[in-house]
């Protein structure tokens, strides 16, 4: 079928920090309405908080009475464990909860044959991703080991976007509908027990992690209808990074550099990756392709922390950073303020290196903060290249992309010009685009007009910056 000229679609972005809803014209993509609501802080959250925020955001966006289709994109990896009656067993452990780091190490070793690196190779070949504390599979192992009473109650495990889609379709505690949970391959690929190259769950891996077989959501194709409620069609949804790629219309060779709560380097690819180093996660995208991705735990919060230390706003921090010389006169900040995922150092702390009397100024520290975050992302970009991923165009997005210092310094650190699109809700837009795709019944997602963008060229480079950062990071790695 095709969309009517006046059909409206909704896209939801249920992120770590907030819920955002966009209402767009299904044919043109024109924005009609918008609403948002905050989420509570923390690395574990009661899913009911997401549901409450979604209701507030929908209301702020003018409701869904005139909306024909909706899709939900959400933060990846979060473990939503339900009992046989559909009740949440415990607060969901989010992607940034690192308590399952030891579980990740154990699972890697268990899949190997005892030889060095064999576990990592096995995970990369079979799943596409080497486990770190972020992945759902490690959180399930942690639950089985540390909360056996809760683990005994678990009948099915889903992800944040799966649970919200399920609730929107009218299911919930006591509905008897746990078998109606759905997901998509992009979000399933971040669990650690779904192989995107084989397009199937690995129940043997799931059972190894949790100790027994439990239910999982059925996987719905990117243009297929997942559920419906009345006249409202629900799409499969997506993981947040896949949603952003769809919202931006990324093609092979385009690489998104996202600096939000976390830092993410991701690229749409026609072929899967299998990186035994663990730096690149072999995820799926929201179109049936693949989304190799390198993620860091430390993004814009690093700038907030340094801003608090200096007593300045984000805008003032940006000005300070631009007033210092490239390379910050040798001052290097390794920004592992919340542990780190890439490289996998969940218990690491941040560090300042190269401190001298001449560079102990607010401007130098501000510059070192920006360069430190960007150096971590540059390492991720190099890791993608090593996996054969084409890197032709860099697209800078996320909250920190609005910092003039980040925009101007990024090309020099990353080594390529950087395209900065007009600020937008890329994840929610991707979900809305998927909803329009489901409504249209076409083979490809609808092509909506692209937003205005600005290209930042490579300016003065800082000789030796990447090398100094690598040396400082290696010191932390060797601890």
GROMACS .gro file of C-alpha atoms in nm, residues 190-433:
model
  244
  190UNK     CA    1   2.331  -0.598   2.079
  191UNK     CA    2   2.224  -0.870   2.320
  192UNK     CA    3   2.519  -1.106   2.271
  193UNK     CA    4   2.293  -1.403   2.191
  194UNK     CA    5   2.180  -1.308   1.839
  195UNK     CA    6   2.397  -1.349   1.529
  196UNK     CA    7   2.331  -1.075   1.272
  197UNK     CA    8   2.521  -1.262   1.001
  198UNK     CA    9   2.301  -1.571   1.051
  199UNK     CA   10   1.990  -1.363   1.135
  200UNK     CA   11   1.905  -1.591   1.425
  201UNK     CA   12   1.922  -1.625   1.801
  202UNK     CA   13   2.194  -1.840   1.954
  203UNK     CA   14   1.997  -2.016   2.223
  204UNK     CA   15   2.300  -2.221   2.322
  205UNK     CA   16   2.480  -1.899   2.416
  206UNK     CA   17   2.175  -1.768   2.600
  207UNK     CA   18   2.149  -2.090   2.800
  208UNK     CA   19   2.521  -2.083   2.875
  209UNK     CA   20   2.487  -1.734   3.016
  210UNK     CA   21   2.171  -1.779   3.221
  211UNK     CA   22   2.181  -2.147   3.300
  212UNK     CA   23   1.849  -2.233   3.136
  213UNK     CA   24   1.631  -2.153   2.835
  214UNK     CA   25   1.407  -1.845   2.864
  215UNK     CA   26   1.185  -1.668   2.617
  216UNK     CA   27   1.301  -1.391   2.383
  217UNK     CA   28   1.108  -1.151   2.156
  218UNK     CA   29   1.035  -1.259   1.800
  219UNK     CA   30   1.236  -1.068   1.539
  220UNK     CA   31   1.032  -0.855   1.297
  221UNK     CA   32   1.169  -0.734   0.964
  222UNK     CA   33   1.251  -0.362   0.920
  223UNK     CA   34   0.949  -0.286   0.699
  224UNK     CA   35   0.709  -0.530   0.864
  225UNK     CA   36   0.429  -0.458   1.105
  226UNK     CA   37   0.506  -0.575   1.457
  227UNK     CA   38   0.172  -0.516   1.627
  228UNK     CA   39  -0.128  -0.287   1.606
  229UNK     CA   40  -0.372  -0.129   1.845
  230UNK     CA   41  -0.693  -0.010   1.687
  231UNK     CA   42  -0.598   0.180   1.371
  232UNK     CA   43  -0.242   0.247   1.491
  233UNK     CA   44   0.020   0.029   1.321
  234UNK     CA   45   0.338  -0.044   1.520
  235UNK     CA   46   0.670  -0.098   1.343
  236UNK     CA   47   0.950  -0.326   1.454
  237UNK     CA   48   1.147  -0.041   1.610
  238UNK     CA   49   1.526  -0.035   1.639
  239UNK     CA   50   1.827   0.018   1.859
  240UNK     CA   51   1.916   0.383   1.902
  241UNK     CA   52   2.229   0.381   1.685
  242UNK     CA   53   2.051   0.200   1.403
  243UNK     CA   54   1.763   0.444   1.438
  244UNK     CA   55   2.001   0.739   1.405
  245UNK     CA   56   2.163   0.589   1.094
  246UNK     CA   57   1.819   0.549   0.935
  247UNK     CA   58   1.717   0.900   1.040
  248UNK     CA   59   2.033   1.046   0.884
  249UNK     CA   60   1.996   0.838   0.569
  250UNK     CA   61   2.350   0.702   0.604
  251UNK     CA   62   2.490   0.500   0.316
  252UNK     CA   63   2.791   0.269   0.288
  253UNK     CA   64   3.104   0.479   0.338
  254UNK     CA   65   2.931   0.724   0.573
  255UNK     CA   66   3.046   0.711   0.935
  256UNK     CA   67   2.847   0.869   1.216
  257UNK     CA   68   3.050   1.014   1.502
  258UNK     CA   69   2.803   1.060   1.785
  259UNK     CA   70   2.897   1.235   2.109
  260UNK     CA   71   2.617   1.213   2.361
  261UNK     CA   72   2.619   1.038   2.697
  262UNK     CA   73   2.847   0.788   2.526
  263UNK     CA   74   3.066   0.825   2.222
  264UNK     CA   75   2.983   0.611   1.919
  265UNK     CA   76   3.152   0.552   1.584
  266UNK     CA   77   2.926   0.356   1.349
  267UNK     CA   78   2.889   0.289   0.979
  268UNK     CA   79   2.632   0.121   0.757
  269UNK     CA   80   2.791  -0.177   0.583
  270UNK     CA   81   2.674  -0.439   0.335
  271UNK     CA   82   2.890  -0.706   0.499
  272UNK     CA   83   2.919  -0.823   0.862
  273UNK     CA   84   3.232  -0.777   1.072
  274UNK     CA   85   3.395  -1.010   1.325
  275UNK     CA   86   3.658  -0.832   1.533
  276UNK     CA   87   3.830  -1.059   1.791
  277UNK     CA   88   3.994  -0.755   1.950
  278UNK     CA   89   3.650  -0.651   2.074
  279UNK     CA   90   3.695  -0.291   1.962
  280UNK     CA   91   3.431  -0.319   1.688
  281UNK     CA   92   3.090  -0.464   1.768
  282UNK     CA   93   2.931  -0.639   1.471
  283UNK     CA   94   2.576  -0.509   1.505
  284UNK     CA   95   2.293  -0.499   1.250
  285UNK     CA   96   2.130  -0.184   1.115
  286UNK     CA   97   1.760  -0.102   1.073
  287UNK     CA   98   1.741  -0.176   0.698
  288UNK     CA   99   1.861  -0.537   0.676
  289UNK     CA  100   2.227  -0.444   0.648
  290UNK     CA  101   2.498  -0.423   0.915
  291UNK     CA  102   2.620  -0.155   1.156
  292UNK     CA  103   2.979  -0.212   1.273
  293UNK     CA  104   3.020   0.007   1.577
  294UNK     CA  105   3.279   0.115   1.831
  295UNK     CA  106   3.147   0.277   2.147
  296UNK     CA  107   3.302   0.459   2.440
  297UNK     CA  108   3.135   0.511   2.777
  298UNK     CA  109   3.268   0.866   2.804
  299UNK     CA  110   3.115   1.136   2.588
  300UNK     CA  111   2.963   1.474   2.668
  301UNK     CA  112   2.968   1.410   3.043
  302UNK     CA  113   3.344   1.459   3.028
  303UNK     CA  114   3.283   1.817   2.915
  304UNK     CA  115   3.026   1.865   3.192
  305UNK     CA  116   3.272   1.737   3.451
  306UNK     CA  117   3.557   1.961   3.334
  307UNK     CA  118   3.314   2.253   3.311
  308UNK     CA  119   3.214   2.199   3.675
  309UNK     CA  120   3.578   2.180   3.773
  310UNK     CA  121   3.651   2.510   3.599
  311UNK     CA  122   3.321   2.671   3.697
  312UNK     CA  123   3.219   2.745   3.337
  313UNK     CA  124   2.925   2.668   3.107
  314UNK     CA  125   2.954   2.444   2.801
  315UNK     CA  126   2.973   2.748   2.576
  316UNK     CA  127   3.249   2.899   2.790
  317UNK     CA  128   3.434   2.568   2.791
  318UNK     CA  129   3.421   2.570   2.412
  319UNK     CA  130   3.565   2.921   2.397
  320UNK     CA  131   3.841   2.825   2.639
  321UNK     CA  132   3.933   2.517   2.434
  322UNK     CA  133   3.961   2.720   2.114
  323UNK     CA  134   4.184   2.974   2.286
  324UNK     CA  135   4.447   2.708   2.365
  325UNK     CA  136   4.696   2.577   2.107
  326UNK     CA  137   4.641   2.244   1.928
  327UNK     CA  138   4.772   1.966   2.149
  328UNK     CA  139   4.719   2.176   2.463
  329UNK     CA  140   5.096   2.223   2.494
  330UNK     CA  141   5.139   1.854   2.576
  331UNK     CA  142   4.857   1.823   2.830
  332UNK     CA  143   4.663   1.498   2.771
  333UNK     CA  144   4.337   1.397   2.937
  334UNK     CA  145   4.248   1.028   2.921
  335UNK     CA  146   3.874   1.065   2.988
  336UNK     CA  147   3.787   0.730   3.146
  337UNK     CA  148   3.567   0.902   3.404
  338UNK     CA  149   3.306   0.623   3.407
  339UNK     CA  150   3.533   0.330   3.335
  340UNK     CA  151   3.559   0.248   2.966
  341UNK     CA  152   3.417   0.009   2.712
  342UNK     CA  153   3.657   0.075   2.422
  343UNK     CA  154   3.915  -0.023   2.532
  344UNK     CA  155   3.747  -0.263   2.776
  345UNK     CA  156   3.851  -0.116   3.115
  346UNK     CA  157   3.528  -0.100   3.320
  347UNK     CA  158   3.714  -0.015   3.641
  348UNK     CA  159   3.950   0.243   3.491
  349UNK     CA  160   3.965   0.604   3.603
  350UNK     CA  161   4.060   0.918   3.415
  351UNK     CA  162   4.407   1.067   3.421
  352UNK     CA  163   4.596   1.383   3.325
  353UNK     CA  164   4.940   1.344   3.170
  354UNK     CA  165   5.205   1.589   3.061
  355UNK     CA  166   5.127   1.845   3.332
  356UNK     CA  167   5.367   2.140   3.336
  357UNK     CA  168   5.361   2.488   3.483
  358UNK     CA  169   5.306   2.630   3.136
  359UNK     CA  170   4.992   2.426   3.059
  360UNK     CA  171   4.811   2.435   3.391
  361UNK     CA  172   4.551   2.685   3.273
  362UNK     CA  173   4.175   2.655   3.226
  363UNK     CA  174   4.219   2.691   2.850
  364UNK     CA  175   4.468   2.405   2.825
  365UNK     CA  176   4.252   2.175   3.038
  366UNK     CA  177   3.944   2.258   2.829
  367UNK     CA  178   4.137   2.181   2.510
  368UNK     CA  179   4.271   1.856   2.656
  369UNK     CA  180   3.917   1.748   2.744
  370UNK     CA  181   3.791   1.800   2.388
  371UNK     CA  182   4.097   1.637   2.234
  372UNK     CA  183   4.083   1.344   2.479
  373UNK     CA  184   3.724   1.254   2.393
  374UNK     CA  185   3.799   1.290   2.020
  375UNK     CA  186   4.114   1.077   2.043
  376UNK     CA  187   3.907   0.794   2.190
  377UNK     CA  188   3.667   0.822   1.896
  378UNK     CA  189   3.959   0.838   1.651
  379UNK     CA  190   4.077   0.504   1.790
  380UNK     CA  191   3.730   0.367   1.716
  381UNK     CA  192   3.748   0.503   1.362
  382UNK     CA  193   4.083   0.329   1.309
  383UNK     CA  194   3.932   0.005   1.441
  384UNK     CA  195   3.653   0.024   1.182
  385UNK     CA  196   3.910   0.072   0.905
  386UNK     CA  197   4.101  -0.234   1.026
  387UNK     CA  198   3.783  -0.437   0.979
  388UNK     CA  199   3.763  -0.330   0.616
  389UNK     CA  200   3.484  -0.077   0.672
  390UNK     CA  201   3.486   0.204   0.416
  391UNK     CA  202   3.542   0.546   0.576
  392UNK     CA  203   3.464   0.817   0.321
  393UNK     CA  204   3.253   1.079   0.500
  394UNK     CA  205   3.227   1.169   0.868
  395UNK     CA  206   2.896   1.294   1.009
  396UNK     CA  207   2.917   1.452   1.355
  397UNK     CA  208   2.601   1.427   1.567
  398UNK     CA  209   2.494   1.420   1.932
  399UNK     CA  210   2.456   1.692   2.191
  400UNK     CA  211   2.826   1.775   2.193
  401UNK     CA  212   2.818   1.834   1.816
  402UNK     CA  213   2.672   2.176   1.898
  403UNK     CA  214   3.003   2.277   2.059
  404UNK     CA  215   3.202   2.495   1.822
  405UNK     CA  216   3.523   2.363   1.976
  406UNK     CA  217   3.423   2.003   1.907
  407UNK     CA  218   3.326   2.090   1.549
  408UNK     CA  219   3.650   2.271   1.471
  409UNK     CA  220   3.889   2.039   1.654
  410UNK     CA  221   3.729   1.712   1.537
  411UNK     CA  222   3.858   1.721   1.174
  412UNK     CA  223   4.217   1.763   1.287
  413UNK     CA  224   4.200   1.477   1.538
  414UNK     CA  225   3.993   1.245   1.316
  415UNK     CA  226   4.192   1.324   1.003
  416UNK     CA  227   3.902   1.405   0.769
  417UNK     CA  228   3.658   1.690   0.710
  418UNK     CA  229   3.349   1.662   0.928
  419UNK     CA  230   2.991   1.720   0.816
  420UNK     CA  231   2.759   1.859   1.085
  421UNK     CA  232   2.389   1.832   0.996
  422UNK     CA  233   2.130   2.069   1.131
  423UNK     CA  234   2.045   1.976   1.493
  424UNK     CA  235   1.765   1.722   1.507
  425UNK     CA  236   1.619   1.420   1.678
  426UNK     CA  237   1.794   1.171   1.455
  427UNK     CA  238   1.697   0.859   1.652
  428UNK     CA  239   1.330   0.956   1.673
  429UNK     CA  240   1.340   1.061   1.308
  430UNK     CA  241   1.475   0.718   1.214
  431UNK     CA  242   1.191   0.554   1.404
  432UNK     CA  243   0.939   0.779   1.226
  433UNK     CA  244   1.094   0.696   0.891
   0.00000   0.00000   0.00000
